[in-house]
XYZ file of C-alpha atoms in Angstrom:
534
model
C 65.945 76.720 -10.943
C 63.536 73.821 -11.408
C 60.401 74.227 -9.328
C 59.673 71.567 -6.695
C 57.173 68.954 -7.797
C 55.215 69.757 -4.629
C 55.516 72.813 -2.412
C 53.319 73.810 0.521
C 53.710 77.194 2.218
C 52.097 78.150 5.520
C 49.760 75.187 5.182
C 47.316 75.041 8.085
C 44.246 72.948 8.809
C 42.058 73.342 11.872
C 39.303 71.054 13.076
C 37.377 73.096 15.623
C 39.860 73.963 18.362
C 42.467 71.458 17.156
C 45.168 72.525 14.698
C 46.101 69.343 12.832
C 48.591 70.971 10.422
C 50.209 74.164 11.635
C 51.922 76.700 9.334
C 53.775 73.972 7.424
C 56.436 74.666 4.779
C 57.538 71.583 2.849
C 58.837 70.782 -0.644
C 59.387 67.605 -2.649
C 62.094 67.972 -5.283
C 62.137 66.310 -8.742
C 63.355 62.723 -8.514
C 63.087 62.682 -4.721
C 61.378 60.306 -2.331
C 60.509 62.352 0.761
C 59.417 60.474 3.864
C 57.042 62.000 6.403
C 56.931 60.481 9.880
C 55.639 61.451 13.295
C 53.704 60.068 16.243
C 49.997 59.383 16.136
C 48.101 62.654 15.771
C 51.094 64.488 14.288
C 49.119 65.565 11.184
C 50.438 63.107 8.585
C 47.095 61.874 7.252
C 45.721 65.415 7.307
C 48.667 66.477 5.136
C 47.829 63.753 2.614
C 44.193 64.864 2.542
C 45.199 68.479 1.964
C 47.600 67.678 -0.869
C 45.233 65.343 -2.738
C 42.270 67.715 -2.341
C 40.127 65.667 0.030
C 40.473 68.478 2.614
C 40.542 72.249 2.191
C 43.230 74.225 4.036
C 42.388 76.789 6.686
C 45.376 78.803 5.464
C 48.390 78.473 3.175
C 49.048 77.382 -0.401
C 49.785 74.172 -2.308
C 51.722 74.193 -5.592
C 52.372 71.448 -8.145
C 55.410 72.101 -10.345
C 55.089 75.833 -9.653
C 51.341 76.077 -10.329
C 48.983 76.967 -7.484
C 46.453 74.135 -7.006
C 45.138 75.198 -3.601
C 41.555 75.712 -4.812
C 41.354 72.777 -7.224
C 39.202 69.774 -6.354
C 40.559 66.247 -5.919
C 39.537 65.031 -9.390
C 41.319 67.943 -11.068
C 44.465 67.323 -9.027
C 44.412 63.637 -9.991
C 44.285 64.594 -13.682
C 47.216 66.959 -13.132
C 49.304 64.119 -11.740
C 48.727 63.625 -8.009
C 48.176 59.957 -7.206
C 47.759 58.384 -3.802
C 47.328 55.064 -2.040
C 45.279 54.382 1.089
C 46.375 52.630 4.262
C 43.586 50.053 3.999
C 43.112 48.974 0.368
C 39.461 48.862 -0.639
C 39.270 47.659 -4.247
C 35.949 46.806 -5.865
C 35.856 43.238 -4.580
C 33.651 41.738 -7.313
C 35.520 43.368 -10.181
C 38.638 41.751 -11.556
C 42.061 43.164 -10.862
C 42.265 44.461 -14.441
C 38.793 46.012 -14.246
C 39.773 47.820 -11.042
C 42.809 49.205 -12.796
C 40.915 50.169 -15.955
C 38.443 52.114 -13.830
C 41.265 54.015 -12.128
C 42.943 54.694 -15.480
C 39.745 56.150 -16.939
C 39.971 58.963 -14.392
C 43.385 59.983 -15.719
C 42.643 60.345 -19.429
C 40.009 62.037 -21.530
C 37.239 59.761 -22.802
C 37.975 58.376 -26.225
C 36.919 55.836 -28.807
C 37.892 52.237 -29.372
C 41.529 53.105 -30.108
C 41.877 54.988 -26.828
C 40.329 52.048 -24.920
C 42.837 49.658 -26.486
C 45.683 51.954 -25.454
C 44.330 52.178 -21.933
C 44.061 48.401 -21.643
C 47.624 48.004 -22.889
C 48.813 50.568 -20.327
C 46.991 48.737 -17.539
C 48.440 45.383 -18.530
C 51.916 46.937 -18.471
C 51.285 48.363 -14.979
C 50.054 44.991 -13.745
C 53.259 43.457 -15.029
C 55.361 46.125 -13.285
C 53.526 45.581 -10.000
C 53.639 41.777 -10.123
C 49.920 41.232 -10.722
C 49.813 39.890 -14.290
C 48.970 36.373 -13.142
C 45.838 37.557 -11.294
C 44.585 40.099 -13.835
C 41.319 38.199 -14.328
C 40.834 37.265 -10.665
C 38.268 39.028 -8.473
C 40.062 41.666 -6.389
C 38.261 40.506 -3.245
C 40.202 37.227 -3.355
C 43.643 38.853 -3.226
C 46.000 38.478 -0.273
C 46.849 41.626 1.690
C 50.204 42.090 -0.041
C 48.578 41.775 -3.468
C 45.892 44.240 -2.445
C 48.693 46.636 -1.573
C 50.208 46.003 -5.002
C 46.838 46.712 -6.620
C 46.538 49.919 -4.594
C 49.917 50.974 -5.983
C 48.878 49.953 -9.495
C 45.681 52.032 -9.290
C 47.685 55.069 -8.219
C 50.202 54.472 -11.022
C 47.354 54.298 -13.560
C 46.918 58.046 -13.039
C 50.425 58.537 -14.484
C 51.325 60.636 -11.436
C 54.010 63.256 -11.242
C 53.713 62.965 -7.458
C 52.864 59.600 -5.898
C 51.754 59.742 -2.264
C 51.943 56.474 -0.336
C 49.916 56.641 2.886
C 50.988 53.979 5.423
C 51.357 51.378 2.683
C 53.471 49.151 4.924
C 50.724 48.757 7.536
C 49.810 45.191 8.471
C 52.568 43.411 6.546
C 54.964 40.865 7.988
C 58.696 41.393 7.488
C 59.029 39.274 4.340
C 56.085 41.124 2.748
C 57.577 44.473 3.763
C 60.802 43.583 1.946
C 58.817 42.743 -1.201
C 56.993 46.060 -0.935
C 60.260 47.973 -0.515
C 61.638 46.359 -3.674
C 58.519 47.379 -5.589
C 58.632 50.992 -4.376
C 62.263 51.240 -5.445
C 61.391 49.937 -8.918
C 58.508 52.388 -9.293
C 60.772 55.380 -8.668
C 61.399 55.325 -12.409
C 57.665 55.530 -13.165
C 56.871 58.879 -11.529
C 58.698 62.124 -10.951
C 58.621 62.148 -7.130
C 57.141 60.361 -4.125
C 55.809 61.464 -0.759
C 55.965 58.491 1.601
C 53.923 58.765 4.822
C 54.839 55.768 6.910
C 55.234 54.374 10.427
C 57.165 51.244 9.380
C 60.701 52.555 9.715
C 62.138 49.793 7.531
C 60.227 51.286 4.594
C 61.416 54.814 5.436
C 65.090 53.878 5.771
C 65.103 51.747 2.622
C 63.205 54.100 0.305
C 63.540 57.756 1.336
C 66.221 60.261 0.324
C 65.098 62.755 2.946
C 62.672 62.508 5.840
C 60.532 65.144 7.533
C 59.197 64.771 11.081
C 55.876 66.261 12.177
C 54.603 66.716 15.708
C 51.462 68.617 16.692
C 51.156 69.509 13.001
C 54.490 71.319 12.913
C 57.708 70.468 11.111
C 60.320 69.760 13.779
C 63.081 68.161 11.670
C 63.990 67.504 8.045
C 67.119 66.179 6.417
C 68.753 62.990 5.232
C 66.850 59.972 6.504
C 69.877 58.568 8.319
C 70.556 61.839 10.151
C 66.922 62.453 11.061
C 66.344 58.995 12.522
C 69.576 59.242 14.535
C 68.576 62.642 15.970
C 67.892 62.336 19.736
C 65.263 65.092 19.430
C 63.273 62.959 16.983
C 63.494 59.921 19.244
C 62.303 62.076 22.152
C 59.206 63.149 20.212
C 58.270 59.523 19.621
C 59.043 58.468 23.170
C 57.084 61.357 24.637
C 60.082 62.941 26.331
C 60.411 66.045 24.156
C 60.152 69.437 25.799
C 56.740 70.617 24.607
C 55.412 74.086 25.370
C 51.751 74.701 26.163
C 51.153 76.287 22.768
C 51.742 72.884 21.261
C 55.225 73.444 19.853
C 57.638 70.562 20.144
C 61.092 71.920 19.314
C 64.348 70.501 20.573
C 64.299 67.763 23.170
C 67.105 66.949 25.486
C 69.286 64.160 24.223
C 67.027 61.135 23.819
C 66.841 60.481 27.558
C 63.712 58.625 28.623
C 61.943 60.629 31.274
C 61.488 58.322 34.242
C 58.144 59.787 35.211
C 56.999 56.384 36.414
C 59.402 56.556 39.365
C 57.336 59.269 41.037
C 53.775 58.184 40.161
C 52.903 61.265 38.191
C 54.775 63.970 40.097
C 56.650 64.729 36.885
C 53.405 66.185 35.538
C 53.743 69.103 37.922
C 50.171 68.704 39.226
C 48.861 68.103 42.711
C 46.668 65.079 43.356
C 42.913 65.488 42.868
C 41.372 66.207 46.253
C 38.228 64.073 46.465
C 36.880 61.852 49.197
C 37.308 58.095 49.219
C 33.540 57.663 49.494
C 32.955 59.748 46.371
C 35.421 57.778 44.279
C 34.214 54.421 45.586
C 30.758 55.214 44.233
C 32.231 54.935 40.746
C 33.869 51.567 41.205
C 32.195 48.174 41.279
C 34.635 46.038 43.249
C 32.089 43.280 43.748
C 32.522 39.685 42.707
C 34.698 36.948 44.119
C 38.436 37.287 43.723
C 40.009 33.864 43.347
C 43.550 35.177 43.163
C 43.555 35.108 39.376
C 43.809 38.146 37.094
C 40.806 40.336 36.343
C 41.496 40.241 32.582
C 43.269 37.524 30.614
C 43.911 37.800 26.881
C 45.152 34.609 25.236
C 46.679 34.426 21.743
C 44.548 37.334 20.493
C 44.596 37.544 16.693
C 42.525 40.101 14.777
C 42.144 40.792 11.061
C 40.959 44.289 10.236
C 40.125 45.516 6.729
C 42.273 42.778 5.185
C 45.155 43.512 7.578
C 46.427 41.120 10.242
C 46.376 43.800 12.896
C 47.139 41.596 15.953
C 49.047 38.320 16.110
C 48.968 36.068 19.167
C 48.822 38.835 21.790
C 48.880 37.641 25.416
C 48.205 40.059 28.272
C 46.882 40.061 31.830
C 45.525 42.764 34.145
C 45.203 42.191 37.872
C 42.431 43.488 40.147
C 43.046 47.206 40.711
C 46.135 47.171 38.476
C 47.030 49.740 35.818
C 48.602 48.274 32.692
C 49.893 50.465 29.880
C 49.835 49.289 26.279
C 52.467 51.169 24.258
C 53.589 51.164 20.655
C 54.172 53.368 17.642
C 51.374 54.451 15.330
C 50.003 51.391 13.551
C 51.287 48.890 16.102
C 47.782 47.542 16.817
C 46.911 49.356 20.055
C 43.501 50.694 19.015
C 42.604 47.375 17.394
C 43.336 45.733 20.749
C 41.015 48.165 22.557
C 38.221 47.565 20.034
C 38.648 43.801 20.319
C 38.311 44.003 24.121
C 35.105 45.995 23.699
C 33.601 43.317 21.476
C 33.573 45.721 18.528
C 35.803 43.513 16.342
C 35.570 39.769 15.716
C 38.594 37.651 16.628
C 40.393 35.516 14.078
C 41.787 33.478 16.988
C 42.289 33.623 20.754
C 40.179 34.091 23.878
C 39.315 36.939 26.258
C 38.425 36.166 29.882
C 37.106 38.786 32.292
C 36.928 37.932 36.007
C 37.068 34.243 35.152
C 34.328 34.422 32.510
C 34.917 33.848 28.796
C 33.649 37.006 27.048
C 34.984 36.160 23.576
C 32.407 37.203 20.982
C 30.064 39.008 23.396
C 28.317 42.135 22.093
C 29.772 45.474 23.296
C 26.721 46.226 25.466
C 27.060 42.891 27.272
C 30.796 43.463 27.789
C 30.049 46.845 29.352
C 27.346 45.360 31.572
C 29.914 42.966 33.050
C 32.020 45.905 34.247
C 34.481 46.519 31.397
C 34.060 50.159 30.337
C 35.661 51.754 27.302
C 36.752 55.288 26.518
C 37.706 54.810 22.876
C 39.664 57.120 20.602
C 37.456 59.814 19.095
C 35.399 60.685 22.252
C 32.043 60.034 20.487
C 30.089 62.730 22.277
C 26.386 63.170 21.433
C 26.153 66.783 20.283
C 22.367 66.921 20.580
C 22.571 66.109 24.301
C 23.824 68.203 27.200
C 26.906 67.307 29.200
C 24.785 65.807 31.968
C 22.599 63.874 29.528
C 25.749 62.384 27.960
C 26.914 61.333 31.413
C 23.579 59.823 32.403
C 23.658 57.632 29.293
C 26.776 55.982 30.684
C 24.889 54.848 33.804
C 22.638 52.579 31.783
C 19.842 51.102 33.901
C 21.301 52.109 37.277
C 18.717 53.210 39.843
C 18.206 56.951 40.362
C 20.080 57.152 43.715
C 23.132 55.361 42.283
C 23.006 57.519 39.161
C 22.950 60.702 41.277
C 25.849 59.494 43.424
C 27.927 58.662 40.341
C 27.186 62.055 38.782
C 28.382 63.783 41.954
C 31.570 61.709 41.865
C 32.281 62.546 38.221
C 31.693 66.225 38.944
C 34.132 65.992 41.868
C 36.837 64.633 39.574
C 36.003 66.998 36.697
C 34.520 70.209 38.206
C 34.373 71.902 34.797
C 31.735 69.363 33.725
C 29.524 70.461 36.609
C 29.849 74.069 35.475
C 28.938 73.121 31.893
C 26.339 70.455 32.713
C 23.571 72.256 30.767
C 25.719 72.961 27.702
C 25.882 70.862 24.549
C 28.306 67.959 24.798
C 30.314 69.265 21.845
C 30.268 72.974 22.782
C 33.498 72.541 24.760
C 37.223 72.374 24.174
C 38.869 69.117 23.143
C 40.207 68.544 26.651
C 36.792 69.107 28.208
C 35.211 66.679 25.734
C 37.797 64.072 26.700
C 36.922 64.611 30.360
C 33.277 64.056 29.424
C 34.139 60.832 27.579
C 36.049 59.494 30.614
C 33.302 60.594 32.972
C 30.668 58.827 30.876
C 32.700 55.597 31.020
C 32.990 55.950 34.819
C 29.218 56.299 35.116
C 28.907 52.551 34.515
C 30.857 51.908 37.779
C 33.436 49.776 35.962
C 35.800 47.178 37.371
C 38.128 47.741 34.401
C 38.450 50.999 32.469
C 40.074 50.906 29.015
C 41.347 54.311 27.838
C 42.455 54.556 24.218
C 44.787 57.445 23.264
C 42.995 59.960 25.472
C 45.770 62.530 24.996
C 45.484 62.529 21.198
C 45.118 66.025 19.749
C 45.167 67.811 23.107
C 47.461 70.587 24.318
C 49.956 69.380 26.955
C 48.316 71.344 29.756
C 45.006 69.563 29.049
C 46.801 66.219 29.110
C 48.339 67.137 32.462
C 44.874 67.655 33.908
C 43.573 64.400 32.477
C 46.423 62.396 33.950
C 45.925 64.095 37.288
C 42.345 62.817 37.225
C 43.475 59.326 36.185
C 45.738 59.216 39.229
C 42.706 59.763 41.457
C 40.686 57.130 39.591
C 43.585 54.702 39.959
C 43.694 55.343 43.714
C 40.033 54.348 43.953
C 40.880 50.756 43.066
C 39.545 50.552 39.532
C 41.792 48.594 37.165
C 42.867 50.374 33.977
C 44.295 49.520 30.583
C 45.924 52.688 29.333
C 46.513 52.561 25.571
C 49.156 55.174 24.805
C 51.716 56.138 22.219
C 53.476 58.558 24.569
C 55.867 56.487 26.670
C 56.477 58.966 29.493
C 52.750 59.536 29.976
C 51.859 55.866 29.769
C 54.521 54.702 32.222
C 53.721 57.419 34.757
C 50.717 55.458 36.095
C 51.494 51.859 35.213
C 52.447 48.902 37.363
C 53.251 46.901 34.217
C 53.643 47.714 30.528
C 53.446 45.942 27.176
C 54.884 47.318 23.918
C 53.304 46.289 20.623
C 55.153 46.229 17.318
C 53.436 45.129 14.107
C 50.615 43.609 16.089
C 52.798 41.504 18.387
C 54.077 41.984 21.940
C 57.707 43.006 21.510
C 58.473 44.022 25.120
C 56.790 43.469 28.474
C 57.689 44.158 32.086
C 57.645 46.790 34.785
C 57.868 50.439 33.705
C 61.497 50.505 34.795
C 62.362 47.356 32.811
C 60.595 48.591 29.677
C 61.965 52.151 29.791
C 65.547 50.932 30.245
C 65.391 48.304 27.518
C 67.697 49.413 24.657
C 65.238 47.968 22.108
C 62.497 50.431 23.073
C 63.668 53.393 20.999
C 64.284 51.171 17.984
C 60.669 49.958 18.123
C 59.541 53.562 17.630
C 62.081 55.114 15.264
C 64.071 52.201 13.867
C 67.538 50.891 14.471
C 69.139 54.288 13.881
C 67.945 55.363 17.322
C 70.033 52.646 18.932
C 73.330 53.712 17.416
């Protein structure tokens, strides 16, 4: 029998206490385009890094056409025929398109004389023709549109003459007409390489290009088969919607038939946790409810448009948050949720639109000035200072607050997260992932915010740790602080919300109460494509 072009057996990668890829068995057959999908944090990008050699596995093997390449470095794997694209194309902006391609091609072949250089140039010109870039061969790559940058990214990968071409989120940031052009190109390039591994969140690309599709969740393979069957599987939809039955070891096997868990109807009781028992006075010490309320919303976002790394990540987003209100921002991986959170924080410039906080225009303000006004952020990635203790990390969040206020806020944070009090003298990173996330939330609360923005706080955590975090959020919500909860998991996100918005390709696709959003038949399709609706 012909060996698979790519085969991984028992592949595992751990980052500290988090297992990003967990005992994975997967094979890509000759002539096949295999799609890999899964919610944010499922392990897709880690898989790409392991296969191309950018990451080393904690366990398991990787084979290319029957040969073990587990210990080979990335450059060696590229020469053997593993090519890849990146989600955000970063060509050498001042070099021409052809020069970018020639540089990539030089990594694939042995150095040679003038004859070899002529051959390489001819090969590159042919690839530019195949990828629709001949007319810009002599143009600086930095002047290309996003779609043409994507084409150049494909061309650079094809210059390696790959046996296996891995496309990592190549559809990200494109509008529908551009996505259709990209799909046509991928289909044409099937003849140029032996097999493809297509990691993607744009389901239109998956359904149009892939023979089979594999689904990852918590780093484990939960489904694989024909793309049509996989996307129509209620268990797959449940994983995306956050309604799958997940055990506390992190496994996410079968889910009950695609039913959206209506956790929002009981304000968190579906988490199986009792409310945090803390005094009103303690919680109020964390919340600045000062300022005049004129009846208008606390936060108003108008026509927010953001370009990020050449991508149009957000397009005309409009959103409001009332005083003391919890709003959930939902959407599949790549929908623009994290970009939205960064834009609110002042960490990204706006291409268009305005942001108003408590009646004041904060568009373009520096992140420190945004925080000083009472808009606190707990961004994805936790960003704990490892050289500082838990308590020192928390104190940083209080800024210039006077000592009595700082002490009162510390006591309040310790009431909500008792484990932080126990570990107050330990290093901020010498804790589990869940404890670090508690520390990140606690540090944001130390600024006594009027609005708390929480970005994917459940990412990479075991379900029991997420339960505890959401229990704490329920207590924070009861204190009167407004929250924007950026979530991919629908059941979690709706459990606390008064209103919800769903992003798709950087635009608001759905908005309403949790009940209206959860019952909308378009919701599942926004996560796993139209197959989920049939």
